[in-house]
CSV table of C-alpha atoms in Angstrom, one decimal:
chain,number,residue,atom,x,y,z
A,3,ASP,CA,11.2,5.8,12.6
A,4,ALA,CA,9.3,5.3,9.4
A,5,SER,CA,8.8,1.6,9.9
A,6,SER,CA,6.5,2.0,12.9
A,7,ILE,CA,3.6,4.1,14.1
A,8,THR,CA,3.1,5.1,17.7
A,9,ASP,CA,-0.3,5.8,19.1
A,10,SER,CA,0.1,8.8,21.4
A,11,SER,CA,-3.0,8.0,23.3
A,12,ASN,CA,-1.6,4.8,24.7
A,13,SER,CA,2.0,4.8,23.7
A,14,SER,CA,1.6,1.5,21.8
A,15,SER,CA,3.7,0.9,18.7
A,16,LEU,CA,2.8,-0.9,15.5
A,17,ASP,CA,5.6,-2.5,13.5
A,18,LEU,CA,4.8,-1.8,9.8
A,19,SER,CA,7.2,-4.4,8.4
A,20,SER,CA,4.8,-7.2,9.2
A,21,VAL,CA,1.4,-5.5,8.8
A,22,SER,CA,-1.0,-5.9,5.9
A,23,PRO,CA,-2.6,-2.7,4.4
A,24,ARG,CA,-6.0,-3.9,5.8
A,25,ASP,CA,-4.6,-4.4,9.3
A,26,LEU,CA,-3.0,-0.9,9.1
A,27,LEU,CA,-6.3,0.6,8.0
A,28,GLU,CA,-8.1,-1.2,10.9
A,29,TYR,CA,-5.5,0.2,13.3
A,30,GLN,CA,-5.8,3.7,12.0
A,31,ILE,CA,-9.6,3.7,12.2
A,32,HIS,CA,-9.6,2.2,15.7
A,33,SER,CA,-7.0,4.6,17.1
A,34,ASN,CA,-8.7,7.7,15.6
A,35,LYS,CA,-12.3,6.7,16.3
A,36,ASP,CA,-12.8,9.1,19.3
A,37,ARG,CA,-10.9,12.0,17.6
A,38,LEU,CA,-13.0,11.5,14.4
A,39,SER,CA,-16.3,11.3,16.3
A,40,LYS,CA,-15.8,14.8,17.6
A,41,HIS,CA,-15.8,16.2,14.1
A,42,ILE,CA,-19.1,14.5,13.0
A,43,PRO,CA,-21.9,16.7,14.2
A,44,ASN,CA,-25.3,15.3,15.0
A,45,SER,CA,-27.3,16.1,12.0
A,46,PRO,CA,-30.7,17.7,12.5
A,47,HIS,CA,-31.8,15.5,9.6
A,48,HIS,CA,-30.8,12.3,11.3
A,49,GLU,CA,-33.9,10.2,12.0
A,50,GLU,CA,-34.4,6.7,13.1
A,51,VAL,CA,-34.8,4.2,10.3
A,52,SER,CA,-36.9,1.0,10.7
A,53,SER,CA,-35.2,-2.3,10.0
A,54,SER,CA,-37.7,-3.0,7.2
A,55,GLU,CA,-37.0,0.5,5.6
A,56,LYS,CA,-33.2,-0.2,5.8
A,57,ALA,CA,-33.7,-3.7,4.3
A,58,LYS,CA,-35.7,-2.3,1.4
A,59,PHE,CA,-33.2,0.5,0.8
A,60,GLU,CA,-30.3,-2.0,0.7
A,61,ALA,CA,-32.2,-4.4,-1.6
A,62,ASP,CA,-32.8,-1.8,-4.3
A,63,SER,CA,-29.8,0.5,-3.9
A,64,ALA,CA,-26.1,0.2,-4.8
A,65,ILE,CA,-23.1,2.3,-4.2
A,66,ALA,CA,-20.9,2.8,-7.3
A,67,LEU,CA,-17.1,3.4,-7.0
A,68,ILE,CA,-14.5,3.9,-9.6
A,69,SER,CA,-10.8,3.1,-8.8
A,70,PHE,CA,-8.2,3.6,-11.5
A,71,GLY,CA,-4.5,4.0,-11.8
A,72,LYS,CA,-1.4,2.6,-9.9
A,73,GLU,CA,-1.8,5.1,-7.0
A,74,ALA,CA,-5.4,3.8,-6.4
A,75,ALA,CA,-4.3,0.1,-6.8
A,76,ASN,CA,-1.3,0.5,-4.4
A,77,GLY,CA,-3.1,2.6,-1.9
A,78,THR,CA,-6.0,1.9,0.6
A,79,LEU,CA,-8.5,4.6,-0.4
A,80,LEU,CA,-11.0,2.1,-1.8
A,81,GLU,CA,-10.7,-0.1,1.3
A,82,GLN,CA,-11.2,3.0,3.6
A,83,CYS,CA,-14.2,4.1,1.6
A,84,ILE,CA,-15.9,0.7,1.7
A,85,LEU,CA,-15.0,0.2,5.4
A,86,SER,CA,-16.6,3.5,6.3
A,87,LEU,CA,-19.7,2.6,4.3
A,88,ARG,CA,-20.0,-0.6,6.2
A,89,ARG,CA,-19.2,0.7,9.7
A,90,ARG,CA,-20.3,4.3,10.1
A,91,GLY,CA,-22.5,4.2,7.0
A,92,GLU,CA,-24.3,1.1,8.3
A,93,PHE,CA,-24.8,0.1,4.6
A,94,ASP,CA,-24.7,-3.6,3.9
A,95,GLY,CA,-26.1,-3.5,0.4
A,96,LYS,CA,-24.3,-3.9,-2.9
A,97,VAL,CA,-21.1,-1.9,-3.7
A,98,MET,CA,-20.0,-2.0,-7.3
A,99,VAL,CA,-16.4,-1.1,-8.1
A,100,ILE,CA,-15.1,-0.6,-11.6
A,101,THR,CA,-11.3,-0.8,-11.7
A,102,ASP,CA,-8.3,-1.3,-13.9
A,103,ALA,CA,-6.4,-3.1,-11.1
A,104,PRO,CA,-5.7,-6.8,-11.5
A,105,ARG,CA,-8.5,-9.0,-10.2
A,106,GLU,CA,-6.3,-10.5,-7.5
A,107,ARG,CA,-5.6,-7.0,-6.0
A,108,TYR,CA,-8.9,-7.0,-4.2
A,109,GLU,CA,-9.4,-10.8,-3.9
A,110,GLY,CA,-10.6,-11.7,-0.4
A,111,GLU,CA,-10.6,-8.0,0.7
A,112,PHE,CA,-14.3,-7.5,0.9
A,113,ASP,CA,-17.6,-9.1,1.8
A,114,GLU,CA,-19.8,-10.9,-0.8
A,115,ASN,CA,-21.8,-7.7,-1.5
A,116,VAL,CA,-18.8,-5.9,-2.9
A,117,ILE,CA,-18.7,-6.6,-6.7
A,118,ILE,CA,-15.4,-5.9,-8.4
A,119,LEU,CA,-15.8,-5.3,-12.1
A,120,LYS,CA,-12.7,-5.2,-14.3
A,121,ALA,CA,-12.8,-2.3,-16.8
A,122,LYS,CA,-13.1,-3.4,-20.4
A,123,GLU,CA,-10.0,-2.8,-22.4
A,124,GLU,CA,-11.9,-0.9,-25.1
A,125,ASP,CA,-13.2,1.5,-22.5
A,126,ILE,CA,-9.8,2.0,-21.1
A,127,LEU,CA,-8.2,2.6,-24.5
A,128,TYR,CA,-10.9,5.1,-25.5
A,129,ASP,CA,-8.9,8.3,-25.9
A,130,HIS,CA,-11.0,11.0,-27.5
A,131,PHE,CA,-10.3,13.4,-24.7
A,132,THR,CA,-7.8,16.2,-24.5
A,133,ALA,CA,-7.4,15.9,-20.7
A,134,PRO,CA,-6.0,12.4,-19.7
A,135,ALA,CA,-8.0,12.2,-16.5
A,136,MET,CA,-11.3,12.3,-18.5
A,137,LYS,CA,-10.5,8.8,-19.7
A,138,TYR,CA,-11.3,7.6,-16.2
A,139,LYS,CA,-14.0,10.1,-15.3
A,140,ARG,CA,-15.9,8.7,-18.4
A,141,PHE,CA,-16.6,5.5,-16.4
A,142,LYS,CA,-19.2,7.4,-14.4
A,143,THR,CA,-21.3,7.5,-17.6
A,144,LEU,CA,-20.8,3.7,-18.1
A,145,LEU,CA,-22.0,2.5,-14.7
A,146,ILE,CA,-25.4,1.2,-16.0
A,147,ASP,CA,-23.7,-0.5,-18.9
A,148,TYR,CA,-21.4,-2.4,-16.5
A,149,MET,CA,-24.3,-3.2,-14.2
A,150,ASP,CA,-26.2,-4.8,-17.1
A,151,ASP,CA,-23.4,-7.5,-17.2
A,152,VAL,CA,-24.0,-8.5,-13.6
A,153,PRO,CA,-27.3,-10.4,-13.0
A,154,GLU,CA,-27.1,-9.9,-9.2
A,155,LEU,CA,-27.4,-6.2,-9.8
A,156,ASP,CA,-30.7,-6.6,-11.7
A,157,PRO,CA,-32.9,-5.6,-8.6
A,158,ILE,CA,-31.0,-2.3,-8.2
A,159,GLU,CA,-33.1,0.7,-8.9
A,160,TRP,CA,-31.0,3.4,-7.3
A,161,ILE,CA,-27.2,4.0,-7.8
A,162,TYR,CA,-25.3,6.4,-5.5
A,163,TYR,CA,-21.9,7.3,-6.9
A,164,LEU,CA,-19.1,8.2,-4.5
A,165,ASP,CA,-15.5,9.1,-5.2
A,166,ILE,CA,-13.2,6.6,-3.4
A,167,ASP,CA,-11.7,9.3,-1.2
A,168,ILE,CA,-15.0,9.8,0.5
A,169,LEU,CA,-15.4,8.5,4.1
A,170,VAL,CA,-18.9,8.1,5.3
A,171,GLY,CA,-19.5,9.4,8.8
A,172,ALA,CA,-23.1,8.6,9.5
A,173,PRO,CA,-25.8,6.1,8.3
A,174,PHE,CA,-25.8,6.3,4.5
A,175,ILE,CA,-29.6,6.0,4.3
A,176,THR,CA,-29.8,9.4,6.2
A,177,MET,CA,-28.0,11.1,3.4
A,178,ALA,CA,-30.0,9.3,0.7
A,179,LYS,CA,-33.2,10.4,2.4
A,180,ALA,CA,-32.0,14.0,2.6
A,181,LEU,CA,-31.0,14.0,-1.0
A,182,ASN,CA,-34.3,12.7,-2.1
A,183,LYS,CA,-36.2,15.2,0.0
A,184,LYS,CA,-34.0,18.1,-1.3
A,185,TYR,CA,-34.5,17.1,-4.9
A,186,TYR,CA,-38.1,16.2,-4.5
A,187,ILE,CA,-37.7,12.5,-5.3
A,188,ARG,CA,-40.6,11.7,-3.0
A,189,GLN,CA,-41.6,8.3,-4.3
A,190,ARG,CA,-38.2,6.9,-3.1
A,191,PHE,CA,-39.1,6.9,0.6
A,192,GLY,CA,-42.9,7.3,0.4
A,193,THR,CA,-42.9,10.9,1.5
């Protein structure tokens, strides 16, 4: 039946008629944790990170996400992405979200380090593109402009952009270090 989900591993059933999207997401992550873990290989690049290095990384880094359209506002991709950043990604730093969804859509959904920024009307109405999707992709180029309007983002020196359909499967700092090593951004981690 479409109004319930059955977990085949323990035959428990979840009645969807009384479940919030966040609770459903928590249930999906919990019930699939072991299955998902098998698909995340141990990275040869994974290395231990000191708590002071992690604290510095989180103090001067932010994750930027862009969430537009009715499908994004009515779905849970953004919540899944942020939840994976917090849990598997072990990233507790600032996450900036630019969205056209009403402010109340994400009210109370996230911790205090998730900053929801309402897209400016003039940026949404900008229509000098032949492909309609470009109207939203353009917001990637506006990230720094939007950051300038938020004083609590002033200490941020590094922005990592992710699409909202990305799920983070390992500590995010590991990927950041690998990217910086690959592209020779050595001053970032003192290597």
